[in-house]
Every structure is written in C-alpha cells, then in structure tokens.
PDB file of C-alpha atoms in Angstrom:
ATOM      1  CA  UNK I   1     -18.714 -31.396  -0.891  1.00 54.00           C
ATOM      2  CA  UNK I   2     -18.660 -29.426   2.338  1.00 59.00           C
ATOM      3  CA  UNK I   3     -19.456 -25.814   3.056  1.00 59.00           C
ATOM      4  CA  UNK I   4     -18.150 -23.887   6.048  1.00 58.00           C
ATOM      5  CA  UNK I   5     -18.746 -20.297   7.050  1.00 56.00           C
ATOM      6  CA  UNK I   6     -16.695 -18.608   9.725  1.00 53.00           C
ATOM      7  CA  UNK I   7     -16.180 -15.118  11.082  1.00 53.00           C
ATOM      8  CA  UNK I   8     -12.877 -13.790   9.777  1.00 49.00           C
ATOM      9  CA  UNK I   9     -10.254 -12.773  12.310  1.00 49.00           C
ATOM     10  CA  UNK I  10      -8.735 -14.360  15.324  1.00 44.00           C
ATOM     11  CA  UNK I  11      -5.976 -16.920  15.415  1.00 40.00           C
ATOM     12  CA  UNK I  12      -5.364 -19.367  12.635  1.00 41.00           C
ATOM     13  CA  UNK I  13      -3.345 -22.551  12.714  1.00 40.00           C
ATOM     14  CA  UNK I  14       0.413 -22.478  12.288  1.00 42.00           C
ATOM     15  CA  UNK I  15       1.937 -19.282  10.915  1.00 41.00           C
ATOM     16  CA  UNK I  16       3.023 -21.080   7.735  1.00 47.00           C
ATOM     17  CA  UNK I  17      -0.126 -23.045   6.883  1.00 48.00           C
ATOM     18  CA  UNK I  18      -3.710 -22.120   7.723  1.00 52.00           C
ATOM     19  CA  UNK I  19      -5.908 -25.003   8.909  1.00 80.00           C
ATOM     20  CA  UNK I  20      -8.326 -24.916   5.993  1.00 92.00           C
ATOM     21  CA  UNK I  21      -9.151 -22.821   2.961  1.00 95.00           C
ATOM     22  CA  UNK I  22     -11.469 -20.584   5.000  1.00 92.00           C
ATOM     23  CA  UNK I  23      -8.499 -19.624   7.227  1.00 93.00           C
ATOM     24  CA  UNK I  24      -6.516 -18.123   4.339  1.00 94.00           C
ATOM     25  CA  UNK I  25      -8.359 -14.790   4.532  1.00 90.00           C
ATOM     26  CA  UNK I  26      -7.702 -14.283   8.263  1.00 89.00           C
ATOM     27  CA  UNK I  27      -4.074 -15.229   7.765  1.00 93.00           C
ATOM     28  CA  UNK I  28      -3.818 -12.728   4.896  1.00 92.00           C
ATOM     29  CA  UNK I  29      -5.081  -9.948   7.197  1.00 89.00           C
ATOM     30  CA  UNK I  30      -2.557 -10.932   9.894  1.00 92.00           C
ATOM     31  CA  UNK I  31       0.317 -10.895   7.407  1.00 94.00           C
ATOM     32  CA  UNK I  32      -0.733  -7.515   5.963  1.00 92.00           C
ATOM     33  CA  UNK I  33      -0.813  -6.065   9.481  1.00 91.00           C
ATOM     34  CA  UNK I  34       2.693  -7.444  10.069  1.00 93.00           C
ATOM     35  CA  UNK I  35       3.954  -6.229   6.677  1.00 93.00           C
ATOM     36  CA  UNK I  36       5.126  -9.795   5.950  1.00 96.00           C
ATOM     37  CA  UNK I  37       5.532  -9.943   2.163  1.00 97.00           C
ATOM     38  CA  UNK I  38       7.097 -13.428   2.210  1.00 97.00           C
ATOM     39  CA  UNK I  39       4.192 -14.736   4.270  1.00 97.00           C
ATOM     40  CA  UNK I  40       1.653 -13.151   1.916  1.00 96.00           C
ATOM     41  CA  UNK I  41       3.271 -14.700  -1.151  1.00 97.00           C
ATOM     42  CA  UNK I  42       3.324 -18.037   0.689  1.00 97.00           C
ATOM     43  CA  UNK I  43      -0.487 -18.037   0.813  1.00 97.00           C
ATOM     44  CA  UNK I  44      -0.479 -18.481  -2.974  1.00 97.00           C
ATOM     45  CA  UNK I  45       0.487 -21.631  -4.888  1.00 97.00           C
ATOM     46  CA  UNK I  46       3.613 -21.289  -7.034  1.00 97.00           C
ATOM     47  CA  UNK I  47       1.417 -21.437 -10.157  1.00 97.00           C
ATOM     48  CA  UNK I  48      -1.246 -19.049  -8.844  1.00 97.00           C
ATOM     49  CA  UNK I  49      -2.769 -16.195 -10.840  1.00 97.00           C
ATOM     50  CA  UNK I  50      -3.945 -12.900  -9.308  1.00 96.00           C
ATOM     51  CA  UNK I  51      -6.124 -10.444 -11.235  1.00 95.00           C
ATOM     52  CA  UNK I  52      -4.806  -6.894 -11.590  1.00 95.00           C
ATOM     53  CA  UNK I  53      -6.425  -3.743 -13.004  1.00 93.00           C
ATOM     54  CA  UNK I  54      -7.296  -3.459 -16.699  1.00 92.00           C
ATOM     55  CA  UNK I  55      -7.495  -7.217 -17.282  1.00 91.00           C
ATOM     56  CA  UNK I  56      -3.838  -7.772 -16.383  1.00 93.00           C
ATOM     57  CA  UNK I  57      -2.687 -10.745 -14.311  1.00 94.00           C
ATOM     58  CA  UNK I  58       0.189 -11.595 -12.023  1.00 95.00           C
ATOM     59  CA  UNK I  59       1.105 -15.242 -12.623  1.00 96.00           C
ATOM     60  CA  UNK I  60       3.505 -17.120 -10.360  1.00 96.00           C
ATOM     61  CA  UNK I  61       5.241 -16.170  -7.146  1.00 96.00           C
ATOM     62  CA  UNK I  62       7.647 -13.602  -8.636  1.00 96.00           C
ATOM     63  CA  UNK I  63       4.900 -11.565 -10.299  1.00 95.00           C
ATOM     64  CA  UNK I  64       2.566 -11.941  -7.313  1.00 96.00           C
ATOM     65  CA  UNK I  65       5.372 -10.773  -5.002  1.00 96.00           C
ATOM     66  CA  UNK I  66       5.893  -7.650  -7.147  1.00 95.00           C
ATOM     67  CA  UNK I  67       2.175  -6.862  -7.187  1.00 95.00           C
ATOM     68  CA  UNK I  68       1.724  -7.433  -3.442  1.00 96.00           C
ATOM     69  CA  UNK I  69       4.831  -5.380  -2.633  1.00 95.00           C
ATOM     70  CA  UNK I  70       3.412  -2.476  -4.652  1.00 94.00           C
ATOM     71  CA  UNK I  71       0.019  -2.824  -2.948  1.00 94.00           C
ATOM     72  CA  UNK I  72       1.620  -2.885   0.513  1.00 93.00           C
ATOM     73  CA  UNK I  73       3.765   0.152  -0.320  1.00 92.00           C
ATOM     74  CA  UNK I  74       0.663   2.014  -1.535  1.00 91.00           C
ATOM     75  CA  UNK I  75      -1.248   1.115   1.641  1.00 89.00           C
ATOM     76  CA  UNK I  76      -3.918  -0.581  -0.474  1.00 89.00           C
ATOM     77  CA  UNK I  77      -4.219  -3.723   1.663  1.00 87.00           C
ATOM     78  CA  UNK I  78      -5.142  -2.082   4.953  1.00 75.00           C
ATOM     79  CA  UNK I  79      -8.019  -2.833   7.313  1.00 74.00           C
ATOM     80  CA  UNK I  80     -10.672  -0.943   5.326  1.00 63.00           C
ATOM     81  CA  UNK I  81     -11.278  -3.957   3.088  1.00 63.00           C
ATOM     82  CA  UNK I  82     -10.926  -6.597   5.780  1.00 74.00           C
ATOM     83  CA  UNK I  83     -13.382  -9.462   5.479  1.00 75.00           C
ATOM     84  CA  UNK I  84     -15.850 -10.092   8.279  1.00 82.00           C
ATOM     85  CA  UNK I  85     -17.036 -13.521   7.137  1.00 90.00           C
ATOM     86  CA  UNK I  86     -15.427 -16.155   4.977  1.00 90.00           C
ATOM     87  CA  UNK I  87     -17.105 -19.120   3.376  1.00 92.00           C
ATOM     88  CA  UNK I  88     -15.470 -22.157   1.783  1.00 94.00           C
ATOM     89  CA  UNK I  89     -17.064 -24.732  -0.469  1.00 96.00           C
ATOM     90  CA  UNK I  90     -14.707 -27.698  -0.588  1.00 96.00           C
ATOM     91  CA  UNK I  91     -14.813 -30.541  -3.054  1.00 96.00           C
ATOM     92  CA  UNK I  92     -11.836 -32.866  -2.924  1.00 96.00           C
ATOM     93  CA  UNK I  93      -8.631 -30.846  -3.070  1.00 97.00           C
ATOM     94  CA  UNK I  94     -10.255 -27.689  -4.448  1.00 97.00           C
ATOM     95  CA  UNK I  95     -12.166 -24.989  -2.615  1.00 97.00           C
ATOM     96  CA  UNK I  96     -14.055 -21.885  -3.607  1.00 96.00           C
ATOM     97  CA  UNK I  97     -13.572 -19.274  -0.902  1.00 94.00           C
ATOM     98  CA  UNK I  98     -15.685 -16.167  -0.621  1.00 92.00           C
ATOM     99  CA  UNK I  99     -15.047 -13.354   1.798  1.00 88.00           C
ATOM    100  CA  UNK I 100     -17.519 -10.617   2.604  1.00 89.00           C
ATOM    101  CA  UNK I 101     -16.499  -7.198   3.924  1.00 85.00           C
ATOM    102  CA  UNK I 102     -18.517  -5.093   6.362  1.00 84.00           C
ATOM    103  CA  UNK I 103     -19.960  -3.057   3.473  1.00 83.00           C
ATOM    104  CA  UNK I 104     -21.149  -6.215   1.677  1.00 87.00           C
ATOM    105  CA  UNK I 105     -18.421  -6.507  -0.945  1.00 85.00           C
ATOM    106  CA  UNK I 106     -17.762 -10.161  -1.841  1.00 87.00           C
ATOM    107  CA  UNK I 107     -14.361 -11.459  -2.922  1.00 87.00           C
ATOM    108  CA  UNK I 108     -13.870 -14.843  -4.545  1.00 92.00           C
ATOM    109  CA  UNK I 109     -10.776 -17.020  -4.677  1.00 95.00           C
ATOM    110  CA  UNK I 110      -9.976 -20.633  -5.551  1.00 97.00           C
ATOM    111  CA  UNK I 111      -7.723 -22.636  -3.238  1.00 97.00           C
ATOM    112  CA  UNK I 112      -6.041 -25.992  -3.729  1.00 98.00           C
ATOM    113  CA  UNK I 113      -4.849 -28.512  -1.121  1.00 97.00           C
ATOM    114  CA  UNK I 114      -1.339 -29.839  -1.745  1.00 96.00           C
ATOM    115  CA  UNK I 115      -0.270 -33.449  -1.249  1.00 95.00           C
ATOM    116  CA  UNK I 116       1.049 -32.333   2.164  1.00 94.00           C
ATOM    117  CA  UNK I 117      -2.414 -31.029   3.114  1.00 94.00           C
ATOM    118  CA  UNK I 118      -1.531 -27.314   2.877  1.00 95.00           C
ATOM    119  CA  UNK I 119      -4.149 -24.989   1.387  1.00 97.00           C
ATOM    120  CA  UNK I 120      -3.023 -22.179  -0.928  1.00 97.00           C
ATOM    121  CA  UNK I 121      -4.857 -19.867  -3.278  1.00 97.00           C
ATOM    122  CA  UNK I 122      -4.443 -20.663  -6.981  1.00 98.00           C
ATOM    123  CA  UNK I 123      -6.710 -17.915  -8.321  1.00 97.00           C
ATOM    124  CA  UNK I 124      -7.487 -14.580  -6.698  1.00 95.00           C
ATOM    125  CA  UNK I 125      -9.804 -12.588  -8.905  1.00 90.00           C
ATOM    126  CA  UNK I 126     -10.531  -9.675  -6.605  1.00 86.00           C
ATOM    127  CA  UNK I 127      -7.912  -8.540  -4.131  1.00 86.00           C
ATOM    128  CA  UNK I 128      -5.642  -6.457  -6.399  1.00 91.00           C
ATOM    129  CA  UNK I 129      -8.008  -5.825  -9.292  1.00 89.00           C
ATOM    130  CA  UNK I 130      -8.572  -2.187  -8.304  1.00 88.00           C
ATOM    131  CA  UNK I 131      -5.028  -1.388  -7.128  1.00 90.00           C
ATOM    132  CA  UNK I 132      -3.405   0.682  -9.893  1.00 91.00           C
ATOM    133  CA  UNK I 133      -0.042   0.635  -8.097  1.00 92.00           C
ATOM    134  CA  UNK I 134       0.215  -3.098  -8.867  1.00 88.00           C
ATOM    135  CA  UNK I 135       0.520  -2.584 -12.600  1.00 87.00           C
ATOM    136  CA  UNK I 136       4.052  -3.130 -13.912  1.00 74.00           C
ATOM    137  CA  UNK I 137       5.753  -0.724 -16.276  1.00 68.00           C
ATOM    138  CA  UNK I 138       4.804  -1.227 -19.905  1.00 60.00           C
ATOM    139  CA  UNK I 139       6.589  -4.160 -21.528  1.00 48.00           C
ATOM    140  CA  UNK I 140       4.977  -4.079 -24.957  1.00 46.00           C
ATOM    141  CA  UNK I 141       3.550  -7.544 -24.243  1.00 41.00           C
ATOM    142  CA  UNK I 142      -0.154  -8.517 -24.306  1.00 42.00           C
ATOM    143  CA  UNK I 143      -2.238  -7.042 -21.474  1.00 43.00           C
ATOM    144  CA  UNK I 144      -2.758 -10.437 -19.822  1.00 43.00           C
ATOM    145  CA  UNK I 145       0.995 -10.954 -19.380  1.00 45.00           C
ATOM    146  CA  UNK I 146       2.717  -9.838 -16.196  1.00 47.00           C
ATOM    147  CA  UNK I 147       6.333 -10.804 -15.851  1.00 43.00           C
ATOM    148  CA  UNK I 148       8.649 -10.781 -12.854  1.00 44.00           C
ATOM    149  CA  UNK I 149      10.732  -7.587 -12.750  1.00 39.00           C
ATOM    150  CA  UNK I 150      13.951  -9.329 -13.890  1.00 38.00           C
ATOM    151  CA  UNK I 151      12.203 -10.900 -16.898  1.00 39.00           C
ATOM    152  CA  UNK I 152      10.289  -7.737 -17.801  1.00 37.00           C
ATOM    153  CA  UNK I 153      13.462  -5.680 -18.048  1.00 33.00           C
ATOM    154  CA  UNK I 154      14.973  -8.245 -20.449  1.00 34.00           C
ATOM    155  CA  UNK I 155      11.758  -8.291 -22.547  1.00 35.00           C
ATOM    156  CA  UNK I 156      11.906  -4.530 -23.114  1.00 33.00           C
ATOM    157  CA  UNK I 157      15.628  -4.387 -23.895  1.00 31.00           C
TER     158      UNK I 157
END
C-alpha cells in the first residue's frame, strides 16, 4: 500500500489519462474550466456510481453524463469547491482518493486502475451530492435508481 499527497492544480499527464489516482482531481478541475463534458465523463469508469442529492445515484456513463451536464449548466462545479490538496491511498489496482478544499471540506472517491494502467473513479460519494439540479425528473422508480434520459422516458410511458 502506498500513500501520496500532492497539491491539486497544475499540469497532469496526458489529457485523456491522468498519471495516477491523485491526478484525477486536478484533471477534473481543468475539464470543468474548459466545459469539457466528454472529458469529465471519461474520468469515471463505465460502471461508476456517483452520489446525488436525497440518496439518489447516477450509475454508468449515461446517467453520470446527465448529472454532470446539469451541474455544469447550473454552474455548480466552479472554482469555489476546487481542491487544494489531494491524497491517494493505493493498494493494488484500487485507490481511495481524498481531496480537501481551502475551507477544509473533504471529498472521498474510489478509483480503479484498468488493465491498460488508466485510473478512473468508480465511486464518487461527494461531488454532486448537494447539487439539486442533478436530480432527474420523477420516474416512479426507487430513489436509488437513476436512469439515462432515454431509458427514463420509456420507464414513465
């Protein structure tokens, strides 16, 4: 097991794949600043889960894309919540990443390394949890279910 702590910000590795799990947070901030929704979604594994308000979840790229698009449109991902330090505890192909903002708020995510060596978040329990704009329209499904927009419209019909 290894632990690394780095200041957040500055250049990361390639635009597509951060060097290590601790670089995901800085890359996220860069992509938010650029308004790059595809890049943001690419930081998450295809089977990732992101916590939303009221115990809801966005599971998978389609649902995460919808939630992130709503958060970007609402201006909820701006620099006010930018992390100043990021820490990663790595064991094998899994990592717990924590990011701390200037006001001391701590965010926690879980990242996984793919067979190709690319790190991506698989669980993000903080980032969108307080962003009401991320909630989809009511589908009549259990609160923990968030469906992609095309599936949700069929579920209600």
